[in-house]
Amino acid sequence: MKTAIVHYWLVNMRGGEKMLEALLEIYPDADIYTHVYKPSSVSGLIKNRRIFTSRINRLPFAGKLYPLYMPLMPNALLDFNLQDYDLVISSEAGPAKGVIPNPYAYHICYCHSPMRYLWDMYHEYFRETNPLVRFFMKRLIPSLRVWDVTSSNLVDRFITNSNYVAKRILRIYNRKAEVVYGPAPIEPYLNIERKKDDYYLFFGQLAGYKRADIAIEACIKSGKKLVVAGASSNKKIIKKYSKNSLITFAGRVSNEKAASLFSGARALLFPGIEDLGLVPIEAQAAGCPVIAFRCGGVLDTVLENITGIFFDEQTPSSLCDAIDRFENMEKEGVFSNREIFSEHVKQFSPSVFKERVKRIIAERKRI
């Protein structure tokens, strides 16, 4: 079965690209189609495949300015001739699902998220952009939304990463989506020794929607130590809190250092909203409980009062209350059974992901 995988862009190695790697292990002869491709920014597994790019890749500084070219991407998908493929898998978080396979091909869309800058996170994405970008985007967004909904009709079957995203797909596209978790890289964390220390952990980029500010303010208010790990271009938040003795900014860390931080943290603080969120899964694989805002993918990935707890308001005060509640439960040994953590996260593993995708393809063959 000749297979094409259409991935929105290849400019880094994040959750979407890890999913792409898993698909390439299922279909080692698959060709890749994408808008923008930076060979230096992707893994060898991806680089060693045949990769075709749209006209967007030829635009000035496409590897850096690709978000500004997003309005051109729906039309650029027409550059891809997929008529020879039996199976087309579109990986959607930017424009990808609007390709046109041949009439007999099976088109599956793995939708990481309906494009957030078109829908529920429009204001967050464009609040801090320059006025010229906002001027044009306000005029382009309505037509892009029409295209986004219309192109969903080109998909035979939707799959997605969480029930949170499945509900958004139903609301925006009026299409049902099957939830296929992962693939989360849990293996490096399952066998590390839990060496709990006296600090909490925030792990991730200091992007606004991840709400590192809530974790920081809550720890300052409650007198708890917090390690903030992850790359950041947000100099304001670092400047504001770097002199506080309770807060340590670790910056970008290696995989080995990440494992050590998960091993030592009393709990991971997760105050943002993610479609799935790999970090809470990785933390639990290392035996580290999660204190998360009750919204998004964590409702699928965290077992309440077993591998973590939730707080109900996205505020430092609500998180402070959750930390107090967590510490009382911690004293009672609620989160001390490592085996429960390990068994829970196995459902998010790459192997389970691949088996579920293969089952979906096999179901098509039986029709």
Short mmCIF file of N, CA, C and O in Angstrom, two decimals, residues 146-226:
data_model
loop_
_atom_site.label_atom_id
_atom_site.label_comp_id
_atom_site.label_asym_id
_atom_site.label_seq_id
_atom_site.Cartn_x
_atom_site.Cartn_y
_atom_site.Cartn_z
N VAL A 146 -13.40 29.41 7.02
CA VAL A 146 -14.27 28.74 6.04
C VAL A 146 -13.51 27.61 5.37
O VAL A 146 -14.02 26.49 5.22
N TRP A 147 -12.27 27.87 4.95
CA TRP A 147 -11.46 26.82 4.32
C TRP A 147 -11.23 25.66 5.28
O TRP A 147 -11.32 24.49 4.90
N ASP A 148 -10.94 25.98 6.54
CA ASP A 148 -10.63 24.94 7.52
C ASP A 148 -11.81 23.99 7.70
O ASP A 148 -11.64 22.77 7.74
N VAL A 149 -13.00 24.53 7.82
CA VAL A 149 -14.19 23.70 7.99
C VAL A 149 -14.49 22.92 6.71
O VAL A 149 -14.78 21.71 6.75
N THR A 150 -14.40 23.59 5.58
CA THR A 150 -14.70 22.93 4.29
C THR A 150 -13.74 21.79 4.02
O THR A 150 -14.14 20.70 3.57
N SER A 151 -12.46 22.00 4.29
CA SER A 151 -11.46 20.96 4.00
C SER A 151 -11.62 19.74 4.88
O SER A 151 -11.11 18.66 4.54
N SER A 152 -12.33 19.86 5.99
CA SER A 152 -12.56 18.68 6.83
C SER A 152 -13.39 17.62 6.09
O SER A 152 -13.34 16.44 6.43
N ASN A 153 -14.13 18.05 5.07
CA ASN A 153 -14.92 17.10 4.28
C ASN A 153 -14.07 16.24 3.36
O ASN A 153 -14.57 15.26 2.78
N LEU A 154 -12.79 16.57 3.21
CA LEU A 154 -11.88 15.78 2.39
C LEU A 154 -11.28 14.60 3.16
O LEU A 154 -10.53 13.81 2.59
N VAL A 155 -11.62 14.50 4.44
CA VAL A 155 -11.05 13.48 5.32
C VAL A 155 -12.06 12.34 5.48
O VAL A 155 -13.24 12.57 5.74
N ASP A 156 -11.58 11.10 5.34
CA ASP A 156 -12.44 9.93 5.55
C ASP A 156 -12.63 9.64 7.04
O ASP A 156 -13.71 9.23 7.46
N ARG A 157 -11.57 9.82 7.82
CA ARG A 157 -11.66 9.48 9.23
C ARG A 157 -10.71 10.35 10.04
O ARG A 157 -9.55 10.54 9.65
N PHE A 158 -11.19 10.90 11.13
CA PHE A 158 -10.36 11.69 12.04
C PHE A 158 -9.93 10.84 13.23
O PHE A 158 -10.73 10.09 13.80
N ILE A 159 -8.67 10.98 13.60
CA ILE A 159 -8.21 10.48 14.88
C ILE A 159 -7.49 11.63 15.57
O ILE A 159 -7.03 12.58 14.92
N THR A 160 -7.40 11.57 16.89
CA THR A 160 -6.79 12.67 17.63
C THR A 160 -6.20 12.17 18.92
O THR A 160 -6.27 10.98 19.24
N ASN A 161 -5.60 13.09 19.68
CA ASN A 161 -4.76 12.70 20.81
C ASN A 161 -5.44 12.74 22.17
O ASN A 161 -4.87 12.29 23.16
N SER A 162 -6.64 13.31 22.28
CA SER A 162 -7.30 13.38 23.58
C SER A 162 -8.79 13.62 23.39
O SER A 162 -9.23 14.08 22.33
N ASN A 163 -9.55 13.36 24.42
CA ASN A 163 -10.98 13.63 24.37
C ASN A 163 -11.25 15.13 24.32
O ASN A 163 -12.26 15.56 23.75
N TYR A 164 -10.36 15.92 24.88
CA TYR A 164 -10.47 17.38 24.82
C TYR A 164 -10.47 17.86 23.38
O TYR A 164 -11.31 18.67 22.97
N VAL A 165 -9.52 17.36 22.58
CA VAL A 165 -9.45 17.77 21.17
C VAL A 165 -10.60 17.15 20.38
O VAL A 165 -11.15 17.79 19.47
N ALA A 166 -10.98 15.93 20.72
CA ALA A 166 -12.10 15.29 20.01
C ALA A 166 -13.37 16.13 20.13
O ALA A 166 -14.14 16.27 19.16
N LYS A 167 -13.60 16.73 21.28
CA LYS A 167 -14.77 17.58 21.46
C LYS A 167 -14.66 18.84 20.61
O LYS A 167 -15.67 19.31 20.06
N ARG A 168 -13.47 19.39 20.47
CA ARG A 168 -13.29 20.58 19.63
C ARG A 168 -13.48 20.24 18.16
O ARG A 168 -14.04 21.03 17.40
N ILE A 169 -13.01 19.06 17.74
CA ILE A 169 -13.21 18.62 16.35
C ILE A 169 -14.70 18.48 16.06
O ILE A 169 -15.19 18.91 15.00
N LEU A 170 -15.44 17.92 17.00
CA LEU A 170 -16.89 17.78 16.82
C LEU A 170 -17.56 19.15 16.75
O LEU A 170 -18.45 19.38 15.92
N ARG A 171 -17.14 20.06 17.60
CA ARG A 171 -17.76 21.39 17.63
C ARG A 171 -17.44 22.20 16.38
O ARG A 171 -18.31 22.86 15.83
N ILE A 172 -16.19 22.13 15.92
CA ILE A 172 -15.77 22.98 14.80
C ILE A 172 -16.08 22.34 13.45
O ILE A 172 -16.60 23.01 12.54
N TYR A 173 -15.79 21.04 13.31
CA TYR A 173 -15.96 20.37 12.01
C TYR A 173 -17.22 19.52 11.93
O TYR A 173 -17.54 19.00 10.85
N ASN A 174 -17.89 19.33 13.07
CA ASN A 174 -19.04 18.42 13.13
C ASN A 174 -18.66 17.02 12.67
O ASN A 174 -19.43 16.34 11.98
N ARG A 175 -17.47 16.56 13.08
CA ARG A 175 -16.98 15.23 12.76
C ARG A 175 -16.55 14.54 14.05
O ARG A 175 -15.93 15.15 14.92
N LYS A 176 -16.84 13.25 14.14
CA LYS A 176 -16.37 12.46 15.27
C LYS A 176 -14.92 12.06 15.04
O LYS A 176 -14.52 11.79 13.91
N ALA A 177 -14.15 12.00 16.12
CA ALA A 177 -12.74 11.61 16.03
C ALA A 177 -12.45 10.54 17.06
O ALA A 177 -12.87 10.64 18.22
N GLU A 178 -11.74 9.51 16.65
CA GLU A 178 -11.33 8.47 17.58
C GLU A 178 -10.06 8.90 18.29
O GLU A 178 -9.13 9.43 17.67
N VAL A 179 -10.02 8.69 19.60
CA VAL A 179 -8.86 9.09 20.39
C VAL A 179 -7.80 7.99 20.35
O VAL A 179 -8.07 6.84 20.69
N VAL A 180 -6.60 8.37 19.90
CA VAL A 180 -5.44 7.48 19.90
C VAL A 180 -4.32 8.22 20.63
O VAL A 180 -3.73 9.15 20.11
N TYR A 181 -4.04 7.83 21.85
CA TYR A 181 -3.07 8.54 22.68
C TYR A 181 -1.64 8.39 22.16
O TYR A 181 -1.29 7.41 21.53
N GLY A 182 -0.86 9.38 22.55
CA GLY A 182 0.59 9.29 22.35
C GLY A 182 1.03 9.74 20.97
O GLY A 182 0.30 10.45 20.30
N PRO A 183 2.24 9.29 20.60
CA PRO A 183 3.15 8.43 21.35
C PRO A 183 4.05 9.25 22.29
O PRO A 183 4.73 10.16 21.85
N ALA A 184 4.03 8.92 23.55
CA ALA A 184 4.85 9.62 24.52
C ALA A 184 6.12 8.82 24.79
O ALA A 184 6.07 7.61 24.96
N PRO A 185 7.27 9.49 24.86
CA PRO A 185 8.54 8.79 25.09
C PRO A 185 8.72 8.42 26.55
O PRO A 185 9.53 9.03 27.29
N ILE A 186 8.01 7.41 27.01
CA ILE A 186 8.02 7.08 28.44
C ILE A 186 9.17 6.17 28.85
O ILE A 186 9.57 6.14 30.02
N GLU A 187 9.74 5.42 27.89
CA GLU A 187 10.72 4.39 28.24
C GLU A 187 11.93 4.91 29.03
O GLU A 187 12.36 4.26 29.99
N PRO A 188 12.49 6.09 28.67
CA PRO A 188 13.67 6.55 29.42
C PRO A 188 13.38 6.84 30.88
O PRO A 188 14.31 6.93 31.69
N TYR A 189 12.11 7.00 31.25
CA TYR A 189 11.77 7.42 32.60
C TYR A 189 11.28 6.29 33.49
O TYR A 189 11.25 6.43 34.72
N LEU A 190 10.89 5.17 32.91
CA LEU A 190 10.24 4.11 33.68
C LEU A 190 11.17 3.47 34.70
O LEU A 190 10.71 3.01 35.75
N ASN A 191 12.45 3.43 34.40
CA ASN A 191 13.38 2.70 35.28
C ASN A 191 14.27 3.60 36.12
O ASN A 191 15.16 3.10 36.83
N ILE A 192 14.06 4.91 36.07
CA ILE A 192 14.90 5.77 36.90
C ILE A 192 14.42 5.72 38.35
O ILE A 192 13.22 5.57 38.62
N GLU A 193 15.35 5.84 39.25
CA GLU A 193 15.02 5.76 40.67
C GLU A 193 14.39 7.06 41.15
O GLU A 193 14.84 8.15 40.80
N ARG A 194 13.35 6.94 41.90
CA ARG A 194 12.67 8.11 42.47
C ARG A 194 13.47 8.60 43.67
O ARG A 194 13.64 7.88 44.67
N LYS A 195 14.01 9.82 43.59
CA LYS A 195 14.80 10.41 44.67
C LYS A 195 14.21 11.76 45.03
O LYS A 195 14.73 12.81 44.65
N LYS A 196 13.11 11.73 45.74
CA LYS A 196 12.34 12.95 46.00
C LYS A 196 13.13 13.96 46.82
O LYS A 196 13.72 13.65 47.85
N ASP A 197 13.12 15.19 46.32
CA ASP A 197 13.79 16.31 46.98
C ASP A 197 12.72 17.32 47.39
O ASP A 197 11.53 17.09 47.20
N ASP A 198 13.14 18.46 47.90
CA ASP A 198 12.19 19.44 48.43
C ASP A 198 11.99 20.60 47.44
O ASP A 198 12.29 21.75 47.74
N TYR A 199 11.50 20.28 46.24
CA TYR A 199 11.18 21.34 45.27
C TYR A 199 10.04 20.86 44.38
O TYR A 199 9.81 19.66 44.20
N TYR A 200 9.34 21.82 43.81
CA TYR A 200 8.34 21.55 42.79
C TYR A 200 8.94 21.90 41.43
O TYR A 200 9.98 22.58 41.35
N LEU A 201 8.30 21.44 40.37
CA LEU A 201 8.87 21.58 39.04
C LEU A 201 7.84 22.13 38.07
O LEU A 201 6.70 21.66 38.03
N PHE A 202 8.25 23.14 37.32
CA PHE A 202 7.52 23.56 36.12
C PHE A 202 8.42 23.25 34.94
O PHE A 202 9.57 23.68 34.91
N PHE A 203 7.90 22.51 33.95
CA PHE A 203 8.74 22.07 32.83
C PHE A 203 8.06 22.45 31.52
O PHE A 203 6.93 22.03 31.26
N GLY A 204 8.73 23.24 30.70
CA GLY A 204 8.18 23.61 29.39
C GLY A 204 8.62 24.99 28.98
O GLY A 204 9.20 25.75 29.77
N GLN A 205 8.36 25.33 27.74
CA GLN A 205 8.67 26.67 27.25
C GLN A 205 7.87 27.70 28.03
O GLN A 205 6.72 27.46 28.42
N LEU A 206 8.46 28.87 28.23
CA LEU A 206 7.76 29.91 28.96
C LEU A 206 6.84 30.70 28.04
O LEU A 206 6.85 31.93 28.02
N ALA A 207 6.04 29.98 27.27
CA ALA A 207 5.03 30.61 26.43
C ALA A 207 3.85 31.01 27.30
O ALA A 207 3.57 30.37 28.33
N GLY A 208 3.15 32.07 26.89
CA GLY A 208 2.09 32.62 27.71
C GLY A 208 1.03 31.63 28.12
O GLY A 208 0.62 31.58 29.30
N TYR A 209 0.57 30.79 27.17
CA TYR A 209 -0.54 29.91 27.47
C TYR A 209 -0.18 28.77 28.43
O TYR A 209 -1.05 28.13 29.00
N LYS A 210 1.12 28.55 28.64
CA LYS A 210 1.53 27.50 29.59
C LYS A 210 1.44 27.97 31.04
O LYS A 210 1.51 27.15 31.96
N ARG A 211 1.31 29.27 31.24
CA ARG A 211 1.03 29.89 32.54
C ARG A 211 2.06 29.55 33.61
O ARG A 211 1.70 29.22 34.76
N ALA A 212 3.33 29.69 33.25
CA ALA A 212 4.39 29.53 34.25
C ALA A 212 4.23 30.55 35.37
O ALA A 212 4.61 30.29 36.52
N ASP A 213 3.64 31.71 35.05
CA ASP A 213 3.47 32.75 36.07
C ASP A 213 2.62 32.27 37.24
O ASP A 213 2.86 32.62 38.39
N ILE A 214 1.62 31.42 36.95
CA ILE A 214 0.77 30.89 38.03
C ILE A 214 1.57 29.99 38.95
O ILE A 214 1.47 30.08 40.18
N ALA A 215 2.39 29.11 38.36
CA ALA A 215 3.22 28.22 39.17
C ALA A 215 4.21 29.02 40.03
O ALA A 215 4.41 28.73 41.22
N ILE A 216 4.81 30.04 39.44
CA ILE A 216 5.80 30.85 40.16
C ILE A 216 5.14 31.61 41.30
O ILE A 216 5.62 31.59 42.44
N GLU A 217 4.03 32.30 41.00
CA GLU A 217 3.35 33.09 42.03
C GLU A 217 2.84 32.20 43.17
O GLU A 217 2.90 32.58 44.34
N ALA A 218 2.35 31.01 42.81
CA ALA A 218 1.83 30.11 43.84
C ALA A 218 2.94 29.65 44.78
O ALA A 218 2.75 29.57 46.00
N CYS A 219 4.10 29.33 44.22
CA CYS A 219 5.22 28.86 45.06
C CYS A 219 5.77 29.99 45.92
O CYS A 219 6.14 29.76 47.09
N ILE A 220 5.83 31.20 45.38
CA ILE A 220 6.28 32.33 46.19
C ILE A 220 5.30 32.57 47.34
O ILE A 220 5.70 32.78 48.50
N LYS A 221 4.02 32.53 47.02
CA LYS A 221 2.99 32.78 48.03
C LYS A 221 3.01 31.74 49.15
O LYS A 221 2.79 32.06 50.31
N SER A 222 3.29 30.49 48.76
CA SER A 222 3.25 29.41 49.75
C SER A 222 4.63 29.07 50.32
O SER A 222 4.75 28.15 51.14
N GLY A 223 5.66 29.78 49.86
CA GLY A 223 7.00 29.56 50.39
C GLY A 223 7.63 28.26 49.95
O GLY A 223 8.44 27.67 50.68
N LYS A 224 7.31 27.80 48.73
CA LYS A 224 7.84 26.54 48.22
C LYS A 224 8.91 26.82 47.15
O LYS A 224 8.82 27.77 46.38
N LYS A 225 9.90 25.93 47.10
CA LYS A 225 10.92 26.03 46.07
C LYS A 225 10.38 25.52 44.74
O LYS A 225 9.67 24.51 44.70
N LEU A 226 10.73 26.22 43.66
CA LEU A 226 10.28 25.84 42.32
C LEU A 226 11.45 25.88 41.36
O LEU A 226 12.18 26.88 41.30
#
